[in-house]
Structures are given as structure tokens and as C-alpha cells.
XYZ file of C-alpha atoms in Angstrom:
565
model
C 1.374 -10.629 25.901
C 0.918 -8.758 29.205
C -0.879 -6.144 27.452
C -3.126 -8.572 25.665
C -3.435 -9.697 29.961
C -3.948 -6.340 31.505
C -6.848 -5.730 29.153
C -8.605 -9.123 28.866
C -8.747 -8.778 32.773
C -10.228 -5.219 32.526
C -12.396 -6.364 30.435
C -13.531 -8.943 32.839
C -13.870 -6.767 35.583
C -16.509 -4.329 33.048
C -18.331 -7.443 32.554
C -18.930 -8.320 36.243
C -20.097 -3.894 37.059
C -22.481 -4.512 34.036
C -23.547 -7.977 35.308
C -23.912 -6.546 39.339
C -25.856 -3.597 37.166
C -28.269 -6.251 35.335
C -28.616 -7.311 38.805
C -30.693 -4.484 40.727
C -32.092 -2.991 38.779
C -34.676 -5.719 38.501
C -35.695 -5.400 41.403
C -38.203 -3.695 42.402
C -36.988 -0.564 45.194
C -34.243 0.521 43.010
C -35.691 0.985 40.419
C -38.542 2.453 42.492
C -35.942 4.934 43.728
C -33.803 5.507 41.370
C -36.571 7.000 38.870
C -38.009 8.965 42.066
C -38.018 12.695 41.867
C -37.944 13.850 45.634
C -35.882 11.352 47.156
C -36.163 11.114 51.513
C -32.920 10.763 52.839
C -33.315 7.869 53.437
C -33.677 6.441 49.742
C -30.374 8.687 49.135
C -27.814 7.332 51.567
C -29.275 4.037 50.674
C -28.929 3.920 47.003
C -25.563 5.640 48.369
C -24.329 3.071 49.657
C -25.377 0.450 46.118
C -23.162 2.963 44.164
C -20.507 3.354 46.637
C -20.472 -0.547 46.781
C -20.079 -0.418 43.420
C -16.960 1.504 43.603
C -14.986 -0.519 46.430
C -16.046 -2.923 44.315
C -14.002 -2.212 41.437
C -11.191 -1.077 43.734
C -11.249 -4.957 45.725
C -10.418 -6.763 42.131
C -8.405 -4.009 40.696
C -5.789 -5.648 38.884
C -1.952 -4.680 39.739
C 0.521 -3.730 37.623
C 3.365 -2.522 39.566
C 2.700 0.259 41.602
C -0.987 1.224 40.402
C -4.109 -1.005 40.355
C -5.523 -1.093 37.674
C -9.608 -0.400 38.111
C -12.782 0.042 36.850
C -13.794 2.934 40.060
C -15.221 5.788 38.009
C -17.977 3.202 36.521
C -19.554 3.180 39.360
C -18.861 6.676 40.915
C -19.879 8.434 37.571
C -22.851 6.161 37.631
C -23.962 7.002 40.446
C -24.003 11.244 39.837
C -25.950 10.197 37.054
C -28.333 7.990 37.524
C -29.328 8.757 41.536
C -28.425 12.689 41.342
C -25.906 14.840 42.836
C -26.280 13.941 46.267
C -26.205 9.668 46.100
C -23.006 10.690 43.955
C -21.256 13.147 46.303
C -21.786 10.065 48.705
C -20.874 7.351 46.168
C -17.921 8.547 45.790
C -16.952 9.679 49.133
C -17.174 5.612 50.542
C -15.414 5.281 47.153
C -12.249 7.783 48.125
C -12.525 6.894 51.648
C -11.676 3.141 50.544
C -9.558 4.160 47.801
C -7.659 6.176 50.299
C -7.346 4.066 53.191
C -6.638 0.749 51.067
C -4.709 1.660 47.466
C -2.397 -0.912 47.527
C 1.004 2.211 47.245
C 0.019 5.194 49.379
C 2.191 6.895 46.230
C -1.348 6.618 44.594
C -3.221 6.872 47.077
C -4.313 10.008 47.473
C -4.448 11.362 43.486
C -6.794 8.285 43.169
C -9.238 9.769 46.333
C -9.304 12.824 44.842
C -10.245 11.939 41.647
C -12.855 9.056 42.420
C -14.345 12.741 44.593
C -14.881 14.134 40.865
C -16.218 11.535 38.677
C -18.823 11.005 41.679
C -19.923 15.231 40.745
C -19.202 15.258 37.129
C -22.083 12.493 37.272
C -24.122 14.157 39.346
C -23.161 17.474 37.817
C -24.828 15.861 34.731
C -27.356 14.439 36.050
C -30.196 16.536 35.448
C -28.666 16.933 31.653
C -29.157 12.811 30.826
C -32.675 12.113 33.588
C -34.295 15.292 30.711
C -33.723 12.354 28.064
C -30.999 14.781 26.108
C -27.893 13.333 26.625
C -26.445 10.319 23.207
C -24.312 7.268 23.944
C -21.064 9.430 22.243
C -21.843 12.319 24.969
C -21.720 9.824 27.918
C -18.400 8.038 26.345
C -16.052 11.523 25.735
C -17.162 12.517 29.344
C -16.285 9.721 30.598
C -12.875 9.711 28.794
C -12.642 13.651 30.531
C -12.629 11.679 33.281
C -10.014 9.444 32.851
C -7.844 12.152 31.425
C -8.640 13.730 34.732
C -8.051 10.797 37.357
C -4.344 11.479 35.208
C -4.083 15.265 35.731
C -4.525 14.254 39.380
C -1.730 11.944 38.944
C 0.623 13.964 37.902
C -0.460 16.075 40.678
C -0.748 13.999 43.591
C 1.557 11.466 43.681
C 5.440 12.001 44.981
C 7.689 11.035 43.023
C 6.583 12.335 39.153
C 8.132 10.233 37.224
C 6.829 6.919 38.799
C 2.831 8.791 37.851
C 4.589 9.540 33.995
C 4.868 6.705 33.468
C 2.195 4.542 35.544
C 0.589 6.281 32.918
C 1.843 6.538 29.829
C 1.062 2.243 30.511
C -2.651 2.961 31.548
C -3.811 6.226 30.576
C -5.024 3.671 26.524
C -7.066 0.984 27.891
C -8.060 2.470 30.875
C -10.094 5.324 29.028
C -11.056 3.526 26.321
C -12.922 0.515 28.049
C -13.956 2.126 30.811
C -15.589 5.068 28.889
C -16.870 1.700 26.756
C -18.309 -0.653 30.437
C -19.644 2.439 31.105
C -22.723 2.962 28.426
C -22.860 -0.131 29.175
C -23.283 0.065 32.049
C -25.879 2.750 31.940
C -27.624 0.224 29.107
C -28.328 -2.108 31.671
C -30.834 0.569 33.184
C -32.378 1.728 30.645
C -35.410 -1.108 30.470
C -36.424 1.521 33.561
C -36.666 4.457 31.664
C -38.882 2.772 29.642
C -40.465 1.135 32.405
C -40.303 4.477 33.654
C -42.500 5.976 30.218
C -44.957 2.743 30.524
C -46.143 3.747 33.912
C -46.489 7.362 33.943
C -47.982 6.401 30.619
C -50.733 3.538 32.112
C -51.127 6.289 34.929
C -52.627 8.499 33.173
C -54.757 6.315 31.555
C -56.175 5.144 35.080
C -56.586 8.864 36.136
C -58.764 9.216 32.860
C -60.742 6.336 33.523
C -60.977 6.890 37.545
C -61.601 11.576 36.964
C -64.660 10.298 33.588
C -66.366 8.210 37.002
C -65.742 10.627 40.001
C -65.987 14.564 38.799
C -70.219 13.823 37.174
C -70.520 11.923 41.571
C -70.032 16.237 42.218
C -72.169 17.547 40.368
C -74.851 18.102 43.621
C -71.999 18.857 45.836
C -70.631 17.153 48.827
C -74.014 17.713 50.343
C -75.603 14.718 48.283
C -75.156 11.865 50.727
C -75.783 8.983 48.059
C -73.090 10.353 45.683
C -70.966 10.431 48.031
C -71.033 7.057 48.572
C -71.081 6.430 44.660
C -68.235 8.442 45.273
C -66.049 6.483 47.569
C -66.886 3.305 45.395
C -65.724 4.625 42.429
C -62.554 5.326 43.735
C -62.348 2.203 45.678
C -62.907 0.125 42.712
C -60.302 2.425 40.473
C -57.555 2.189 42.636
C -54.973 0.066 44.778
C -55.496 1.905 47.404
C -56.894 0.548 50.583
C -58.917 2.507 51.849
C -60.888 6.325 52.101
C -62.538 8.780 53.509
C -64.353 11.623 51.759
C -65.255 14.716 54.586
C -67.149 17.733 55.039
C -65.462 20.732 56.458
C -67.057 19.081 60.416
C -67.376 15.676 60.028
C -67.211 12.517 58.229
C -69.948 12.335 54.927
C -68.707 8.996 53.318
C -66.059 5.988 53.342
C -64.770 2.713 51.608
C -62.539 0.105 52.434
C -61.240 -3.215 51.061
C -59.648 -5.469 53.151
C -58.676 -2.767 56.340
C -59.603 -4.023 59.787
C -60.099 0.080 61.174
C -64.087 1.229 60.046
C -64.466 5.334 60.088
C -68.102 5.623 60.458
C -70.806 8.553 58.243
C -71.433 11.434 60.544
C -67.868 10.510 62.816
C -64.804 13.525 63.657
C -62.785 14.274 60.861
C -58.884 12.314 61.692
C -56.998 14.703 62.934
C -54.596 14.368 59.376
C -58.100 16.088 57.435
C -58.360 18.726 60.148
C -54.507 19.826 58.926
C -54.440 19.726 55.340
C -57.599 22.115 55.734
C -56.060 24.342 58.422
C -52.772 24.170 56.298
C -54.623 24.134 52.197
C -51.979 21.571 51.127
C -51.251 16.764 51.603
C -49.824 15.911 53.933
C -48.939 12.180 54.609
C -48.753 9.970 57.688
C -47.365 6.750 58.164
C -46.714 6.882 62.404
C -48.675 7.825 65.387
C -47.507 8.260 68.589
C -47.344 4.241 70.572
C -50.750 5.706 72.623
C -52.505 6.326 69.477
C -55.400 3.581 68.748
C -53.937 3.978 65.313
C -50.451 2.223 66.111
C -50.721 -1.024 65.481
C -53.413 -0.255 62.299
C -50.417 2.498 61.681
C -47.902 -0.524 61.041
C -49.272 -1.478 58.234
C -50.762 1.411 56.559
C -50.109 5.154 55.498
C -51.942 8.028 55.187
C -52.356 10.263 52.452
C -55.000 13.443 52.742
C -55.847 16.179 51.260
C -57.890 18.876 50.874
C -60.754 19.783 48.218
C -59.825 23.597 48.076
C -63.612 26.259 46.594
C -62.114 29.953 46.781
C -59.055 29.233 48.984
C -61.223 27.817 51.006
C -61.225 24.063 52.917
C -64.714 22.050 51.503
C -63.563 19.346 53.353
C -61.288 16.554 52.409
C -60.590 13.060 50.857
C -57.970 10.953 51.794
C -57.356 7.393 51.627
C -54.882 4.635 53.213
C -51.816 2.947 50.778
C -50.609 -0.053 52.168
C -46.912 0.593 53.545
C -43.732 0.852 51.647
C -40.064 1.290 51.677
C -41.225 4.448 50.072
C -44.505 6.641 49.155
C -44.451 5.821 45.258
C -44.527 9.268 43.472
C -47.464 8.013 41.027
C -49.899 7.668 44.183
C -49.096 10.983 45.764
C -49.756 12.507 42.274
C -52.745 10.319 40.644
C -55.088 11.544 44.812
C -53.632 15.308 44.275
C -55.161 15.341 41.050
C -57.862 13.646 41.840
C -58.788 15.545 44.339
C -58.169 19.423 42.171
C -60.207 18.073 39.415
C -63.077 17.374 42.069
C -62.064 21.021 43.952
C -62.670 22.488 40.460
C -65.790 20.358 39.943
C -67.329 21.422 42.671
C -67.030 24.722 42.211
C -68.450 24.306 39.272
C -71.327 22.880 41.092
C -71.880 25.779 43.745
C -71.385 28.877 40.734
C -74.939 27.016 39.325
C -76.221 26.322 42.696
C -75.475 30.107 43.137
C -77.031 30.808 39.432
C -79.850 28.418 39.827
C -80.401 31.044 43.112
C -80.317 33.787 41.675
C -82.293 32.649 39.235
C -85.176 31.792 41.219
C -84.238 34.946 44.074
C -85.517 36.701 40.635
C -88.513 34.574 39.925
C -89.070 35.108 43.625
C -88.740 38.729 43.651
C -91.118 38.695 39.900
C -94.084 36.453 41.719
C -94.724 39.633 44.553
C -94.131 42.100 41.572
C -97.537 43.463 41.607
C -98.298 46.583 40.488
C -100.366 48.491 43.399
C -102.176 50.066 40.198
C -103.553 47.495 38.500
C -104.714 46.637 42.492
C -106.099 49.903 43.249
C -107.962 50.025 40.066
C -108.826 46.440 40.449
C -110.357 47.252 43.745
C -112.174 50.764 42.589
C -113.723 48.399 40.095
C -114.797 45.925 42.276
C -116.434 48.925 43.988
C -117.991 51.055 41.581
C -119.549 47.220 40.280
C -121.175 46.292 44.018
C -123.960 48.888 43.787
C -125.001 48.215 39.984
C -124.093 44.149 39.665
C -123.506 42.302 42.435
C -123.465 39.015 41.122
C -121.477 40.323 39.107
C -119.196 42.307 41.809
C -118.385 38.608 43.482
C -117.397 37.066 40.006
C -114.871 40.069 39.999
C -113.640 39.066 43.267
C -113.650 35.141 42.896
C -111.361 35.998 39.513
C -109.053 38.644 41.379
C -108.076 35.419 43.483
C -107.674 33.724 41.559
C -105.318 35.735 39.968
C -102.968 36.553 43.697
C -103.358 32.933 43.860
C -101.682 32.195 40.684
C -99.096 34.581 40.951
C -98.103 34.682 43.944
C -98.416 30.068 45.263
C -96.894 29.628 42.214
C -94.044 27.141 42.645
C -92.976 25.454 39.384
C -90.742 27.056 37.000
C -92.026 25.491 34.177
C -96.326 25.485 33.541
C -98.723 24.319 31.201
C -99.331 26.918 28.278
C -102.990 26.843 28.756
C -102.115 28.084 32.496
C -100.813 30.517 31.803
C -102.883 31.714 29.334
C -105.996 31.455 31.337
C -104.094 33.902 33.924
C -103.556 36.262 31.126
C -106.885 36.139 30.314
C -108.143 36.869 34.652
C -105.712 39.799 34.705
C -107.628 41.048 30.598
C -110.703 39.885 32.855
C -109.809 42.841 34.904
C -108.890 45.136 32.641
C -112.355 44.671 30.311
C -114.158 45.229 34.648
C -112.426 48.471 34.347
C -112.328 49.615 30.637
C -115.612 47.958 29.239
C -115.835 48.800 25.680
C -112.308 51.330 25.424
C -110.655 46.975 25.833
C -110.818 44.738 22.802
C -109.140 41.352 23.629
C -109.048 38.987 20.163
C -107.969 35.720 21.227
C -106.187 33.274 18.047
C -104.614 30.741 20.090
C -105.173 26.360 19.280
C -107.003 24.526 22.133
C -105.156 22.413 21.401
C -101.816 23.383 21.346
C -99.294 21.422 24.003
C -97.266 23.368 25.430
C -95.013 23.948 29.080
C -93.172 27.517 28.508
C -92.014 29.390 31.989
C -94.848 30.829 34.555
C -95.780 34.414 33.963
C -94.103 35.460 31.112
C -96.531 36.018 29.057
C -98.459 38.420 31.858
C -96.239 41.374 32.093
C -96.017 41.452 28.211
C -100.146 41.883 28.025
C -100.274 44.351 30.783
C -97.856 46.375 29.131
C -99.763 45.669 25.194
C -102.699 47.173 27.703
C -101.130 49.271 29.506
C -99.411 51.816 26.510
C -101.785 50.304 22.740
C -104.406 53.226 23.644
C -104.415 53.772 18.836
C -105.706 57.338 18.441
C -109.203 56.613 19.004
C -108.736 56.154 22.482
C -109.220 52.418 22.618
C -106.797 49.255 23.822
C -106.830 46.680 21.123
C -104.899 43.064 21.585
C -104.497 40.354 19.843
C -103.031 36.625 21.510
C -101.425 34.695 19.061
C -100.173 31.403 19.865
C -97.903 28.872 16.588
C -96.934 25.857 16.382
C -93.877 25.782 14.581
C -90.916 22.860 12.748
C -88.697 24.625 15.457
C -90.808 25.039 18.778
C -94.171 27.944 19.231
C -94.430 31.490 18.586
C -96.815 33.942 20.431
C -97.213 36.883 19.631
C -98.990 39.327 21.632
C -99.766 42.443 19.499
C -101.391 46.624 19.432
C -101.957 49.389 18.104
C -99.903 52.264 20.566
C -98.461 54.241 19.042
C -95.152 52.385 19.422
C -91.800 52.167 22.265
C -89.900 55.726 22.149
C -86.232 54.605 20.277
C -84.606 54.630 23.499
C -86.518 51.908 25.112
C -86.158 49.328 23.348
C -82.126 50.178 23.302
C -82.498 49.633 27.263
C -84.248 46.026 26.302
C -81.809 45.224 24.117
C -79.048 45.800 26.122
C -80.539 43.927 28.898
C -80.881 47.499 31.357
C -83.358 48.494 33.097
C -86.790 50.447 32.026
C -87.623 52.799 34.027
C -89.208 51.763 37.829
C -90.799 48.658 35.722
C -87.861 45.371 35.181
C -91.193 43.395 34.045
C -89.904 44.016 29.816
C -86.841 43.374 30.795
C -87.184 40.742 32.702
C -88.852 38.269 30.506
C -86.094 39.761 27.922
C -83.725 37.196 30.191
C -85.646 35.014 31.424
C -86.610 33.740 27.769
C -82.976 33.658 26.787
C -81.426 32.114 29.827
C -84.060 29.357 28.924
C -83.783 29.574 25.274
C -80.360 31.251 24.136
C -79.359 34.319 23.274
C -80.509 34.589 19.932
C -84.381 33.704 21.765
C -85.183 36.524 24.137
C -88.159 39.287 23.420
C -88.007 40.342 19.290
C -90.394 43.514 18.439
C -90.770 44.718 16.051
C -92.818 48.349 16.905
C -93.841 51.580 14.693
C -96.258 54.276 15.021
C -99.257 51.750 13.603
C -98.969 49.834 16.751
C -96.222 47.524 18.962
C -95.806 43.216 18.411
C -93.868 41.696 20.656
C -92.770 37.643 19.106
C -91.507 34.652 22.236
C -90.464 32.017 20.679
C -90.598 28.587 22.373
C -87.728 25.715 22.135
C -88.796 22.972 20.210
C -88.075 21.070 23.963
C -91.300 23.687 24.938
C -93.277 20.791 22.633
C -95.089 18.118 25.014
C -96.460 15.908 22.828
C -98.194 12.440 23.623
């Protein structure tokens, strides 16, 4: 009957611990602290006191069986290490060990019990990574606790004098202590299982929130941080999608957008960047700020809020930063910090892509400008010489040619549009050919096969270099330059062909053009080839058919170039 009574009372002690575990596991603060991976010193100390208190309670409610107290301290000490980690396990078991040593009923067992209590906490802390990765099973935990209790018995034999007392005590308590405590820790740990389930649910929620936030925010960064309207929408979207109380977006020099919900502190666009923003742009790392000096104008405001800031990094250089403020709590929620860093990292990638696109666009514009200013000096000299000769014989014709020449250069130098109607480009080609016709007279024969109602937009200055090449090299055996310009609308777009009857292009020129290399001193053909591929795709560059009978250059404009009225 005595043995049954001991087992019953030990079960009651275990039930008391389980009840306490169920109660404290419901507290939001305890949940946050246990689920945190990187705890502050304050958090570690708090958990150590909580679990240390459990060890003390287990010892205090122990069952006296003569000289020894039958207790459940192994449950609290090991749970401290398993749930809180090595540091919490160490300090919680240290609190319990001090209590056991100073207030144990029989001093003969005090040293052994204190030592084994420390061992329980360290043993649990040692298996903390294994436990946190979810690799543990209930049988593993049962066997680990059995091993811990066996070590406790060994400590009793090692540190207790006389040995006979220790041996008699072990024979009396070993079996119920080992089996009941090993079973009790399973129930105790199970009380905290819902926290880990809640953690998975929370992570899923965070992932959904981050995905939704990024999906709405990234398109607003396409034009970079310089777009004030998009930056205001960016700040507004962040506030709508998160629990953050306010947000500030900065460039390298000033605030460019801001917003807040219920706080009194107001920032203004164009103001100086807060100190935390300056620091994160210098260090390139996220920072948090919870306190400011008493002399700071932010002192009263910072009693309720904390700041989190991280820089937008582009090629290892800070382009600005995102500062948010959150309601102050016991600890910073790791999920908030991860969401903030995740948003900043993806925003940095988007800004880098936007900058790359901007540089690409600037390069294309520079190449386009170079093409505009690329005036063949021989053509200019020849045109002026032609006008000079015509002046003597036909002043009226000379005046017409001068007007045509002026229109030609005006189009070349003043056109700002990247895409122009096909009629305008063809008018420019006709101006060029009219000047060449005045020079070569009957030796230049032009044939146009172009529909008048063709509604098409094409890149500006895309045809004239091809026509110029045909006039320059398209000399047939009779010494005539015969050029044909043909345009046809097709289901997939429009095809324009410019053909001559010259000797054809050398094979090496065709190879260089295909590989994208410059052709001699002229970049006209290669430039047009690159522009066509850039706009209409790799397969839609220049298609050249060349033989000894002549050369035909085909340009294929995509269906998006057709303007439907």
C-alpha cells in the first residue's frame, strides 16, 4: 500500500506540472519567447526564471520517503533545455540546483541531487537543436529521460555517504522515478506542441502576406525611387498590407515618401533622413532602435514605438532605405523583421533591374542619336556639288534640291520619336533618292511598289541606311543603279524588301553582319540589324539574300507595328 501511495502522489505532482505547462503555454509572451531563434539576454533570463521556478516547485512538492524526497525536478530541468535551449537549460537548472542544495530535506543527498539537476538542464540543452528540427520522437524523449534518471541514481551512489543509504534509497525509488518521470515529460512537452503547430500556421500566413505585399509593391518600383507618385503608393500599400504603424522611404539624401496610421509623429517629404536611416545606408545592414536619449525630441514618441530600418542596396551601394515603426512589445517579433528584410531585398532587386533597363534604354537612345548624326560626308559633299552644278543650268531645280536637302537633314537631326508612321520614313527615303537622282540622273532607276493605304509604324531612320547601301553598291554590268522598294502587309505583320542588281555582298560582310560585328567604317547595316532584333526579336533582324545577280534586304515588322484605324 505504501508503494501505491507513493506512485499516486508522484502522479499528482506530474499532473500539477502538466497543468502549469498548459497554463503558461497559453500566454502569448511565453509562446513568442520559446519560438524565437535569436533571443535577447532579457528573454533568456525570463525563460530561465520560469523553468527554474518549475524545478523549485517540483522539489518543494516532493514526497518524503524517509531520508530522500521523491520528486519530478527532471521534468522541469530537461524541459528548460529542450524548449529554451542550452542557455535557458543551464540557468534554469542552476536555479533548481541551488534550491536543492540549500533546502534539500537530507543533506546527505544534497550534493548528488544538485549535480544531477544541473546535468538534466545541460542534457536537455544538448538535444535542443535535434528537438527544434522536429526530428525527435516520443520514444526518443522517453529513453532520454530514462537515461537522465539513471544518471541521477549514479550521482546518488557517487556523492552520497554512506553508500548503503544511497543504495537502499535507489532500490526503493528507482523504478517509479524512472517510469513515471519519463512518462510525465512526454505529457509535459505535449502541452507545448500546439505552439509549434501555431508556428507553422504563422509561417504560412507570413509567406502569404509577404507574397501579397511583394506582388503589389514591386510594380511600383519599375521607374525607380525617383517616381514620387509611385513612392507614395508604395508607402500606402505597405501600410495597408501590414500591421506597421508608419513607414518612411528615403533616397540617399532625403525623405521621398511617408505615411502613418495612428501616430502623432509626422515626417515631411524633403526632410532630413532620420539618424537610423543614415546608419543603415552606411553599414548596409538592418538596424532596430527602441530607445533614444532623454534630450531627443523623439523621446516621448519612442516610449510607444520602435524603429526598424534597412537599406535598398544596388551593386553594393545604398540607394535609399525603408524605415518602419512598430508598436513596442516585450521583444521584436522575428516575423516582422524577416518581412521587412524580405521586402527590402526584393525591392533592391527590382530597383537594380529598373536601373539596368534605364541604362539599356539610355544606351539605345545614345545609339539612335549616333545614327541620327551619322551623316555620310561624301553624300553631303556630292549633294552640294550637284546643287552647285544645277544652279548654273536650272536655278529653279537647284532651289527644289536645296529644299529637299534641308528636309532631309531636318528629319535626320530633329526627329525625337522612336517610332514613326511608314509614310514619314518613306518620304525621307524619297528625299534621299531625289538628291541621288539629281546626281546620277538616268543612271539611277528607282521603282516603288508600296501601297498608299499602308497603316504602319516603324523605327525611325530604319530604311534610309539600307537604301543608301543599295544605291552605293548596286551597280549592274551596264553601269546603272537599279533599286526596287517593295512593301507588303502580311498576316504576321509587314514585310519591306529593298533590292538592287549589283554584284552582291561579299561572304565575309554577311558573316560579320550575322555575328553583329561592324562592317568596315560604316555601322549603318549592323546598326539597323541590331535595332530590328532588339524591337522585334532575335529572329527578325535583317534577312539578306545576295548573289552575283544582286542583293535583296528584307525587313520584317511585327504585327504590333500595324496601326488599325
